Short mmCIF file of C-alpha atoms and ligand atoms in Angstrom, two decimals:
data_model
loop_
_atom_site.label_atom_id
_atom_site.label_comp_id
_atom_site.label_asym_id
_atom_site.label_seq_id
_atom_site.Cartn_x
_atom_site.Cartn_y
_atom_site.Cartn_z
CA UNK A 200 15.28 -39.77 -22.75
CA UNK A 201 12.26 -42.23 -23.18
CA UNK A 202 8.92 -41.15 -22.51
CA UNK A 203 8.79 -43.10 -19.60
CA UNK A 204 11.87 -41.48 -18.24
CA UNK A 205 10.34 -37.87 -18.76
CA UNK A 206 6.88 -38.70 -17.37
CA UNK A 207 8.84 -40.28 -14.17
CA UNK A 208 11.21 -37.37 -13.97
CA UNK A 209 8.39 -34.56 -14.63
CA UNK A 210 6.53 -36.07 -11.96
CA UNK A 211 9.63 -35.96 -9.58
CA UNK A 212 9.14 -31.84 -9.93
CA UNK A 213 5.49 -32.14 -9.21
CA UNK A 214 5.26 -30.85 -5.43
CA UNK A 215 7.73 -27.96 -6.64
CA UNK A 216 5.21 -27.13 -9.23
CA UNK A 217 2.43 -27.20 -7.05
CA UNK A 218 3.92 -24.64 -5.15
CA UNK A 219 5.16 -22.48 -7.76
CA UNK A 220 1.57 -22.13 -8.93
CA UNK A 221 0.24 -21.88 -5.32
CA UNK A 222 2.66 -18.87 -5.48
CA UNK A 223 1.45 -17.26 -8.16
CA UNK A 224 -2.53 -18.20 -7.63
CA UNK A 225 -1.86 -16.29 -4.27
CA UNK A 226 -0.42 -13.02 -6.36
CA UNK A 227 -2.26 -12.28 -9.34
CA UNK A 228 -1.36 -9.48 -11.39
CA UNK A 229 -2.85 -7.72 -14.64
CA UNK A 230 -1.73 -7.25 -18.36
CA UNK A 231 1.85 -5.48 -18.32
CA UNK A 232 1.60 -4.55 -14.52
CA UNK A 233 3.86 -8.18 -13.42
CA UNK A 234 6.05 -6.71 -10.89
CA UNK A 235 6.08 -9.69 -8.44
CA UNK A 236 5.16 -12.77 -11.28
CA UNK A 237 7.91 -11.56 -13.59
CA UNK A 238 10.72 -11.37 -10.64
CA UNK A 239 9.79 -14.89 -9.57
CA UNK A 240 9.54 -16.47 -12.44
CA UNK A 241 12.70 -14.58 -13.32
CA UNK A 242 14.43 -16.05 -10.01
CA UNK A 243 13.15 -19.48 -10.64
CA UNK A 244 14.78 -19.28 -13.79
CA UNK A 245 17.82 -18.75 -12.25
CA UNK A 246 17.61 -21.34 -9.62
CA UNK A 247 17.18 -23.92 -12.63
CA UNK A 248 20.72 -22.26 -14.12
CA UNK A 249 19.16 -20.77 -17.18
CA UNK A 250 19.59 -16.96 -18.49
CA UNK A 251 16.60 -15.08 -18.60
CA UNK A 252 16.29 -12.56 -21.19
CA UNK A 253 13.50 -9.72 -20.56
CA UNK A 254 11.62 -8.80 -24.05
CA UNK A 255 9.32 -6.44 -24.28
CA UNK A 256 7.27 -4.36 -21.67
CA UNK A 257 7.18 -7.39 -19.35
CA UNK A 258 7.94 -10.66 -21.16
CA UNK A 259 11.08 -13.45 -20.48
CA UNK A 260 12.60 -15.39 -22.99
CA UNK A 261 14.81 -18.16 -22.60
CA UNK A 262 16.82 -20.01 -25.29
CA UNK A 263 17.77 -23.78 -25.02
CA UNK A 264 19.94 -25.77 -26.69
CA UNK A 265 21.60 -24.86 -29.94
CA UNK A 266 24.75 -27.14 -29.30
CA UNK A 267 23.48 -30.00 -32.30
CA UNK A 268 22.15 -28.38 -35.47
CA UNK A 269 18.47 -27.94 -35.88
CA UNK A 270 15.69 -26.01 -36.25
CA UNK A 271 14.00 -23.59 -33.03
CA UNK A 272 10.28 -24.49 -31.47
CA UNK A 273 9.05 -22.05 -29.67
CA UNK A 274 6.70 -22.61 -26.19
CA UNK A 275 4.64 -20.34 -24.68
CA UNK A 276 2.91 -19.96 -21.21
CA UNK A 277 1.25 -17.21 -20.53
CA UNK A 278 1.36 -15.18 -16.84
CA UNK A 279 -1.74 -12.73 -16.26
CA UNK A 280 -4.56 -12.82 -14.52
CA UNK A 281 -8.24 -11.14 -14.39
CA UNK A 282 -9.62 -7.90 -12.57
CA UNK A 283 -12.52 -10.70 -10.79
CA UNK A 284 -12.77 -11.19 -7.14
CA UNK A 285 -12.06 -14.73 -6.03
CA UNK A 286 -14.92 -16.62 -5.08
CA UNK A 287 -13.03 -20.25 -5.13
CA UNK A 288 -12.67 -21.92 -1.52
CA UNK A 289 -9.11 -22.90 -1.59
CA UNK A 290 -6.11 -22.78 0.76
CA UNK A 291 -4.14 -21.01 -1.72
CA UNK A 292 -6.52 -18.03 -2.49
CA UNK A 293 -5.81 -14.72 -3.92
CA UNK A 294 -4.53 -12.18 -1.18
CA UNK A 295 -5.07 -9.26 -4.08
CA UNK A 296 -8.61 -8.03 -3.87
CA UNK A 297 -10.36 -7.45 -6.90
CA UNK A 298 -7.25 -10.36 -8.87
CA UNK A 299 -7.78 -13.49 -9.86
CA UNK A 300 -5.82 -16.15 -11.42
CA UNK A 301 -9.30 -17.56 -13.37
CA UNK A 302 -7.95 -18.67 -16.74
CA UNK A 303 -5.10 -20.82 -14.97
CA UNK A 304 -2.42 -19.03 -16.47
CA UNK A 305 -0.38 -19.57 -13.40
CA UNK A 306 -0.82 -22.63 -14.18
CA UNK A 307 0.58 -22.17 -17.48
CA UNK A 308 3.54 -20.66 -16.11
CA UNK A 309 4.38 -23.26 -13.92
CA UNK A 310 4.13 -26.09 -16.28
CA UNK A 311 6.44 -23.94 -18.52
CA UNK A 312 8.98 -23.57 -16.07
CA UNK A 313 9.13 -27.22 -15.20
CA UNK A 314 9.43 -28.01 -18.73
CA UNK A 315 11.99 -25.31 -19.28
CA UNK A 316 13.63 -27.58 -15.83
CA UNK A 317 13.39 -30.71 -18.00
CA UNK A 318 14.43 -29.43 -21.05
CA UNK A 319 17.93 -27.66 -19.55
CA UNK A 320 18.98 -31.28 -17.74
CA UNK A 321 18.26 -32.67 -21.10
CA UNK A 322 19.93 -29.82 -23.14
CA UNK A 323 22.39 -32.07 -25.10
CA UNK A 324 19.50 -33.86 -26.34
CA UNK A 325 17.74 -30.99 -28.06
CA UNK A 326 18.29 -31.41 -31.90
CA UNK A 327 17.80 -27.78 -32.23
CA UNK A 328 16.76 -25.02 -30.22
CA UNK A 329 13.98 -24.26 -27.71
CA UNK A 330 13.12 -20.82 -27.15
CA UNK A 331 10.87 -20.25 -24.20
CA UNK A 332 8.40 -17.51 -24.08
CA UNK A 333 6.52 -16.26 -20.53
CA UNK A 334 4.04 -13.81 -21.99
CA UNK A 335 2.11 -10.92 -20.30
CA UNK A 336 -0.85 -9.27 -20.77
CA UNK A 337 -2.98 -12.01 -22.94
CA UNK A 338 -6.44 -11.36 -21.63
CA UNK A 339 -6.26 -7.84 -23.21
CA UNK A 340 -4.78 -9.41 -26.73
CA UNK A 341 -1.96 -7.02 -26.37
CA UNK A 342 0.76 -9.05 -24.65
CA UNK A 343 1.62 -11.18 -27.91
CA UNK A 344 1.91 -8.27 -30.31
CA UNK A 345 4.31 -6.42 -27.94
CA UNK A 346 6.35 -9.49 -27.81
CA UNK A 347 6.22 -10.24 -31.67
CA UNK A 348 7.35 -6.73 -32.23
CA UNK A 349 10.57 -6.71 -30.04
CA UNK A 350 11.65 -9.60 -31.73
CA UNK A 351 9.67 -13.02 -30.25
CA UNK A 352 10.24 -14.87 -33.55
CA UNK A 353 13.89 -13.96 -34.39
CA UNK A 354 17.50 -14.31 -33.29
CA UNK A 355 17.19 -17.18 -33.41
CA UNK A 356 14.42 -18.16 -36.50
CA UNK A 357 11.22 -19.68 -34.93
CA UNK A 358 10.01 -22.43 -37.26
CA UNK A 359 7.44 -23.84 -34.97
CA UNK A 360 5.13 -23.04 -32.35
CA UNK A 361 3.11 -24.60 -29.31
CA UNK A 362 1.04 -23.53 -26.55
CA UNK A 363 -1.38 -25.18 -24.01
CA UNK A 364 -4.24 -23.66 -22.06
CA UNK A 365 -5.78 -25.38 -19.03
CA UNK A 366 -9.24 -25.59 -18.89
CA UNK A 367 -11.44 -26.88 -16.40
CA UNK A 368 -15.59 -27.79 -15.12
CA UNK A 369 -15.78 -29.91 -19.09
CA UNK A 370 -16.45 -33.60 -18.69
CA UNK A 371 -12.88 -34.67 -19.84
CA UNK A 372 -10.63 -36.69 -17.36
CA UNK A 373 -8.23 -34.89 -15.22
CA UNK A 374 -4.41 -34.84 -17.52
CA UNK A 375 -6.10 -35.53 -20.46
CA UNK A 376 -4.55 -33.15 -23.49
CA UNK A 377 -6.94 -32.00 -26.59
CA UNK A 378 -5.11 -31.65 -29.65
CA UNK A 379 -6.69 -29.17 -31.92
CA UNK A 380 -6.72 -29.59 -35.67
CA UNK A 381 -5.72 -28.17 -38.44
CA UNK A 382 -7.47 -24.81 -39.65
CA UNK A 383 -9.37 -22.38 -37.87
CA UNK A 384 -9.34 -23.01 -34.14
CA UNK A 385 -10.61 -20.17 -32.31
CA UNK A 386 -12.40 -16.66 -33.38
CA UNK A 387 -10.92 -13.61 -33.71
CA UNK A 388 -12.33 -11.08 -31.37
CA UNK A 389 -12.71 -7.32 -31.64
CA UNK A 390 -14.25 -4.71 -29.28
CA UNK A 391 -16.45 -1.87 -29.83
CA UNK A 392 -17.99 1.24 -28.19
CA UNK A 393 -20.54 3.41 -29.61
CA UNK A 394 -20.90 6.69 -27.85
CA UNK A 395 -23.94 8.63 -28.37
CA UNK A 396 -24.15 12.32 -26.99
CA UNK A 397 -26.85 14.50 -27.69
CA UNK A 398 -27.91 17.27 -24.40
CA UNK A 399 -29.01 16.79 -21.23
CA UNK A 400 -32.12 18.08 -19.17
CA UNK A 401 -34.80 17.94 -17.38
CA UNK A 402 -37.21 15.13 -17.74
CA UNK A 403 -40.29 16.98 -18.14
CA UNK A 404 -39.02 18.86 -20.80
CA UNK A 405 -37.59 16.86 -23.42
CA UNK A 406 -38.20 19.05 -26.14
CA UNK A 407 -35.50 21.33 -24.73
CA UNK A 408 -32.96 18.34 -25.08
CA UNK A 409 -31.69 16.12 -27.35
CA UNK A 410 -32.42 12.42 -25.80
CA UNK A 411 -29.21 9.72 -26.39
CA UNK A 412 -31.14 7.03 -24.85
CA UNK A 413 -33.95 7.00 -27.90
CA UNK A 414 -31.03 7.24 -30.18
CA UNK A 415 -28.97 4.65 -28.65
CA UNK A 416 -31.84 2.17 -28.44
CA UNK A 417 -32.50 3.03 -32.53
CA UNK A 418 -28.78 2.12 -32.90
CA UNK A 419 -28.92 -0.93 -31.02
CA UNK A 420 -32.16 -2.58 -32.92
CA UNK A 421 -30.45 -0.93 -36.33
CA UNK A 422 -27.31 -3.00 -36.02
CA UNK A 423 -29.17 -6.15 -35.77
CA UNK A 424 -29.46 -5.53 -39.55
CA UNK A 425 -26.31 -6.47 -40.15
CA UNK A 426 -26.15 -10.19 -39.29
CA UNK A 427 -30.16 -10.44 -40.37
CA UNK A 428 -29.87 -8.64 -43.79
CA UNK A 429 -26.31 -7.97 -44.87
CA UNK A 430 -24.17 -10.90 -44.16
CA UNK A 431 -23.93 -14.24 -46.00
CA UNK A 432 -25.66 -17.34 -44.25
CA UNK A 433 -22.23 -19.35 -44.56
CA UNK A 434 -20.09 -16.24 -42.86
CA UNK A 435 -19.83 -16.95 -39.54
CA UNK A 436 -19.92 -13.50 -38.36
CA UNK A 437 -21.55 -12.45 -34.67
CA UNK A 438 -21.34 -9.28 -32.62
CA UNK A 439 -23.01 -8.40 -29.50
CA UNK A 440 -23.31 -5.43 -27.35
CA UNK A 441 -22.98 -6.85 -23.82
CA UNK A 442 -23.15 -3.38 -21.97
CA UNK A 443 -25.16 -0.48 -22.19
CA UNK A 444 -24.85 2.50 -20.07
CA UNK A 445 -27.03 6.04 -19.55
CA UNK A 446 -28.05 8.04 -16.87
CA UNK A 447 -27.74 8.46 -13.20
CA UNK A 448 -31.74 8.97 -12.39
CA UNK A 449 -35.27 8.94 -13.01
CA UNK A 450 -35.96 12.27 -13.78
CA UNK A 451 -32.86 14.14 -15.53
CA UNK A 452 -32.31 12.93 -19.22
CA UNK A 453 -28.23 12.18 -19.36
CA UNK A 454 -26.08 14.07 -21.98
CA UNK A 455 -24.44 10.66 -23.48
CA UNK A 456 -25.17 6.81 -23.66
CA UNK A 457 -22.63 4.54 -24.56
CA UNK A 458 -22.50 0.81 -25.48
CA UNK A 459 -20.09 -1.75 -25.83
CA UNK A 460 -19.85 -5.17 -26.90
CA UNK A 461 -17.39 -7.55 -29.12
CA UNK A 462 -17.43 -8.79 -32.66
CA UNK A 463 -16.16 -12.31 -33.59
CA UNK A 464 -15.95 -13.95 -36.80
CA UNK A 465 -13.88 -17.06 -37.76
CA UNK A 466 -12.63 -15.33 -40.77
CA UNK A 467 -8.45 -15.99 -41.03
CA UNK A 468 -8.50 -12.51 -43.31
CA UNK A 469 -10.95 -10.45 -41.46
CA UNK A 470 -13.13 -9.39 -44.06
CA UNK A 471 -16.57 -10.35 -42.19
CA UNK A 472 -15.61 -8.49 -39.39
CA UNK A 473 -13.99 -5.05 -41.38
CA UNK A 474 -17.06 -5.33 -43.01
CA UNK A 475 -19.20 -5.95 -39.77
CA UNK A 476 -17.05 -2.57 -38.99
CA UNK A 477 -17.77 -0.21 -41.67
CA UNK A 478 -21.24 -0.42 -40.96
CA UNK A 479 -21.53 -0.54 -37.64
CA UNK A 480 -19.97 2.59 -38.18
CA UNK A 481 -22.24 4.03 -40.95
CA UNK A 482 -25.29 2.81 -39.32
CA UNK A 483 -24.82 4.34 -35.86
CA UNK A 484 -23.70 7.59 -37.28
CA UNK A 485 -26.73 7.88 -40.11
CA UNK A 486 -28.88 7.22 -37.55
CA UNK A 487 -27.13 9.51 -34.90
CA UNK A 488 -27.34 12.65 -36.87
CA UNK A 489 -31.27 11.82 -38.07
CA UNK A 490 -31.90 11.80 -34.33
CA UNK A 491 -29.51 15.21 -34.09
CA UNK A 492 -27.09 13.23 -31.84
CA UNK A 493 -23.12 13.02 -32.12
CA UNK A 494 -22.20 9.32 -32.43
CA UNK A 495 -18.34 7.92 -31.82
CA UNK A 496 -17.35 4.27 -33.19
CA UNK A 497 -14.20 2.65 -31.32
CA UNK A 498 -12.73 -0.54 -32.08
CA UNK A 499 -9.77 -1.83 -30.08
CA UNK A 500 -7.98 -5.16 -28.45
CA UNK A 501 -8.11 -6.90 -32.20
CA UNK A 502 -7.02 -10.02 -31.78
CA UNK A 503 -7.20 -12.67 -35.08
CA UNK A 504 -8.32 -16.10 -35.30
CA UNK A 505 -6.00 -18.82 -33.97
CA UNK A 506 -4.84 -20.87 -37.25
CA UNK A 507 -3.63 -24.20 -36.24
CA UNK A 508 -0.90 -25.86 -38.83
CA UNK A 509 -2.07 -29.01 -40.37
CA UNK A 510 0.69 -30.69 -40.24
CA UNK A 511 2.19 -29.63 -37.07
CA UNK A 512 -1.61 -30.53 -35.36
CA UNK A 513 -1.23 -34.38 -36.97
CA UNK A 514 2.60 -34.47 -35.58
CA UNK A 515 1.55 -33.13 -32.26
CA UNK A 516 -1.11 -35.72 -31.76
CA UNK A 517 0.94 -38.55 -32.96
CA UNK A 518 3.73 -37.27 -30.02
CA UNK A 519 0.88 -37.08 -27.54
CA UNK A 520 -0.37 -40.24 -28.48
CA UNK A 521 3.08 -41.85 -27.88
CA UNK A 522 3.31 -39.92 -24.52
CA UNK A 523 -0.27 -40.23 -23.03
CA UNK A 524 -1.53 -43.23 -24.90
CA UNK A 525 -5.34 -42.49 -24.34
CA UNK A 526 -5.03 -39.57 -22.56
CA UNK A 527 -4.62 -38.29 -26.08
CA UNK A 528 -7.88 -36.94 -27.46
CA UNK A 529 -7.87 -35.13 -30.88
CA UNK A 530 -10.20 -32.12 -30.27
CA UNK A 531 -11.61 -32.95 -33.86
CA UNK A 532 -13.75 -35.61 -32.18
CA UNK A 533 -15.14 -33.16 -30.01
CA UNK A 534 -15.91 -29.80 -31.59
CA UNK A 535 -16.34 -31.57 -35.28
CA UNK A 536 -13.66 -29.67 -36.46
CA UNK A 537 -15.50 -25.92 -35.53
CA UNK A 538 -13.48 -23.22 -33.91
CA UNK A 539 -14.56 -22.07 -30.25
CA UNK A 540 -15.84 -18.73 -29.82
CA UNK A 541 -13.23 -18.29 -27.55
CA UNK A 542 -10.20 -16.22 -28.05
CA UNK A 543 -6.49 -16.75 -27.75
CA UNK A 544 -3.77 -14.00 -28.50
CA UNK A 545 -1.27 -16.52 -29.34
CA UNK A 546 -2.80 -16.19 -32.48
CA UNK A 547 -0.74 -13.59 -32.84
CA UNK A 548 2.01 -16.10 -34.11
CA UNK A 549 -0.14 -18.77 -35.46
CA UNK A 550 -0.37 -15.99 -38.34
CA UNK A 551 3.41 -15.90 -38.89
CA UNK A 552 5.17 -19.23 -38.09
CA UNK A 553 3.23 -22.75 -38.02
CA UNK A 554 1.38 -22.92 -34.55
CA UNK A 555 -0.21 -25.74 -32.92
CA UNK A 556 -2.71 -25.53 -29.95
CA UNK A 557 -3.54 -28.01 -27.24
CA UNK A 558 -5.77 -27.91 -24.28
CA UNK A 559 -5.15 -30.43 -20.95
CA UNK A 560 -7.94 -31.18 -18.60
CA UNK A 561 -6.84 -29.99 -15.10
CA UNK A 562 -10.43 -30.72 -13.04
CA UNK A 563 -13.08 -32.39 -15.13
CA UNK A 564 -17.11 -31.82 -14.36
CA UNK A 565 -17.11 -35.29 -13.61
CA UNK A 566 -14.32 -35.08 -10.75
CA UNK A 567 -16.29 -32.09 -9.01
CA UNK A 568 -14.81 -29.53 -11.41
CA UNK A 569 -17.96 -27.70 -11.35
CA UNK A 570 -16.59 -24.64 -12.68
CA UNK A 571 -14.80 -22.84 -16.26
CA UNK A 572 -12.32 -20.35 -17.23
CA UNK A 573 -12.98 -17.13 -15.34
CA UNK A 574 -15.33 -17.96 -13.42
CA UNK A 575 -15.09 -16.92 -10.02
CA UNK A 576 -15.21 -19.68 -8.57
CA UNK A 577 -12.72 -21.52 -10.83
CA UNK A 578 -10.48 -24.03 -9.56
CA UNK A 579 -7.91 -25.92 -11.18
CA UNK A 580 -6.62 -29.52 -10.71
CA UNK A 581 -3.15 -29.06 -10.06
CA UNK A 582 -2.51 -32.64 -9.94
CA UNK A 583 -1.40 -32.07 -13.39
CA UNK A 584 0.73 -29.91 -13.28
CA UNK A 585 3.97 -32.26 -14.16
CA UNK A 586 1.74 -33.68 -17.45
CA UNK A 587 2.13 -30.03 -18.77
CA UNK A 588 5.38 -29.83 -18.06
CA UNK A 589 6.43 -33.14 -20.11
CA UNK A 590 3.54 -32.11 -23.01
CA UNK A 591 5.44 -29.25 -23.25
CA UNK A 592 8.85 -30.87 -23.33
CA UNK A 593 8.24 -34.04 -25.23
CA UNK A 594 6.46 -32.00 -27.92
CA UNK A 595 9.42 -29.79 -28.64
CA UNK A 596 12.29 -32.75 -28.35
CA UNK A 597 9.94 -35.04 -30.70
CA UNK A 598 9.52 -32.23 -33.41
CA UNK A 599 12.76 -31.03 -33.08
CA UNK A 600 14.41 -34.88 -34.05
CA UNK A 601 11.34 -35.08 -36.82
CA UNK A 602 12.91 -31.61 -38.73
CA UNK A 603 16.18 -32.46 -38.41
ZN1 ZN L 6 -8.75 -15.97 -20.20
ZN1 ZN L 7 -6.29 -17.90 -20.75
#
């Protein structure tokens, strides 16, 4: 199948992928909880004569090919949304209150299915095998751990793996894929919550309590320490408490504050951040007892830095080049080679098979894409919806006949 051929027979799926996404935009569900998306992504599967295999608490996998000896790419769309109320004006709009499809991940599933389409009519071309992942529960960074460990990368052997995300409101044209490059792409991400409790009471006698708030707000300026005076100008290492909660009233001194916030670094070993850990931990507790208060450290949702493949980034630019002629942009260009402060639990993988990640345009600042990534008011170009679809299938065929 030429390029031209797949582009041409992608788009032919196009107003079936619009409403496969319309679909799912209209029934957003969260992390593991994919009663509806799973069964009709599951039945679309079927429709397209492939066998779906469930993995994990909520994932699909689908094998393809296998009939000519090769090696096995792995693609992966992702199919959860966020707990945000939709503010977007469109036709198609959320009828879960509270749900939101505002990272486009419906979006990834539908490209993912139409490339899953493309890839079983062309199944005797495959020099190798596909395996195709539909993964749930990535904005909590759990979803791709419970998939690696029932079994994501074996039976058969992933050698290779790809992903896109959609993003939108950025001034890049509409279908236009980002290749990242080699090395660190995006930040690993950790949360935290420090829980102070000391003892409630009146407000006009604070002697008779012990006050969290004073200790809590000690804590908060203490930490700052940390990235001021402790860590290395060159480690990219930043944490930030984002929320910080006490008390009901005005006059009755609470028994507890709490605070939470996230810690990124762009370390591929995580030795910033266990080190931004152990004292944020001794801090907040040496301070916590001088101030006669009990203090609690969490951390949870770890997910690592993406780590692109160098080799696999320059291949997949090359086949997007050959695909999209211009409409291939290597994200090098753009970020200088710095990883986002975003985070992606694909990374998951990137950390045990060679991963590459790309990012296609769907609504672009300059087309009235006003909006990001989960923001309420979101909306995504679905016009591209097909380009996805063949990304998706022209970088597995074109890797597959390059590892023969
Ligand atoms: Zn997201
Ligand atoms: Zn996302």
């Amino acid at each position: 199948m030429t390029k031209e051929e797949l582009l041409k027979e992608a788009s032919a799926f196009q107003a079936e992928l619009v409403s496969v996404r319309r679909e799912l935009h209209k029934h957003p569900e969260l992390e593991f909880d994919l009663t509806f998306t799973r069964q009709f992504i599951w039945d679309k599967l079927l429709e397209i004569g492939v066998e779906p295999v469930s993995m994990g608490k909520s994932g699909i996998i689908v094998t393809l090919g296998g009939h000519k000896p090769g090696k096995c790419i792995l693609l992966r769309a992702d199919m959860d949304a966020l707990p945000i109320l939709e503010e977007a004006d469109v036709d198609y709009k959320s009828t879960i209150e509270g749900k939101m499809h505002g990272c486009g991940h419906d979006m990834h599933s539908a490209m993912l299915l139409g490339a899953t389409r493309l890839l079983k009519e062309h199944e005797e071309e495959i020099e190798g095998t596909v395996k195709i992942e539909f993964q749930p529960a990535e904005e909590t960074f759990t979803g791709s751990r419970d998939m690696l460990a029932s079994g994501l990368l074996k039976n058969p052997q992933v050698d290779a793996a790809s992903m896109i995300h959609v993003i939108a409101g950025q001034p890049i044209p509409s279908g236009a894929v980002l290749v990242s490059c080699g090395g660190i792409a995006t930040a690993s991400c950790e949360q935290y919550q420090i829980t102070v409790k000391g003892k409630g009471g009146h407000g006009s006698t604070p002697n008779l309590a012990i006050d969290p708030i004073t200790a809590a707000a000690q804590i908060h300026l203490a930490l700052q320490e940390i990235n001021a005076r402790e860590l290395d100008g060159n480690d990219y290492g930043v944490f930030t408490t984002c929320r910080f909660e006490a008390g009901h009233t005005s006059n009755v001194i609470p028994d507890t504050a709490t605070m939470w916030g996230t810690i990124r670094t762009v370390d591929p070993d995580n030795k910033v951040g266990e080190y931004i850990k152990k004292r944020m931990t001794e801090i907040a507790t040496g301070i916590g007892t001088a101030l006669r208060c009990e203090v609690k450290v969490e951390f949870y949702n770890f997910c690592p830095c993406m780590q692109v493949d160098e080799e696999l980034s320059v291949a997949g630019l090359k086949y997007m080049t050959e695909l999209l002629g211009q409409g291939a942009i290597d994200m090098k260009l753009i970020t200088g080679g710095k990883a986002g402060g975003g985070s992606e639990d694909f990374a998951f993988v990137s950390h045990e098979v060679p991963t590459l990640s790309m990012f296609l345009s769907a609504g672009s600042s300059n087309e009235g894409y006003m909006y990001g990534q989960h923001n309420p008011k979101v909306i995504f170009n679905d016009d591209v919806l097909y380009i996805g679809a063949a990304i998706h299938t022209y970088m597995a065929l074109r890797w597959l006949e390059e590892h023969k």
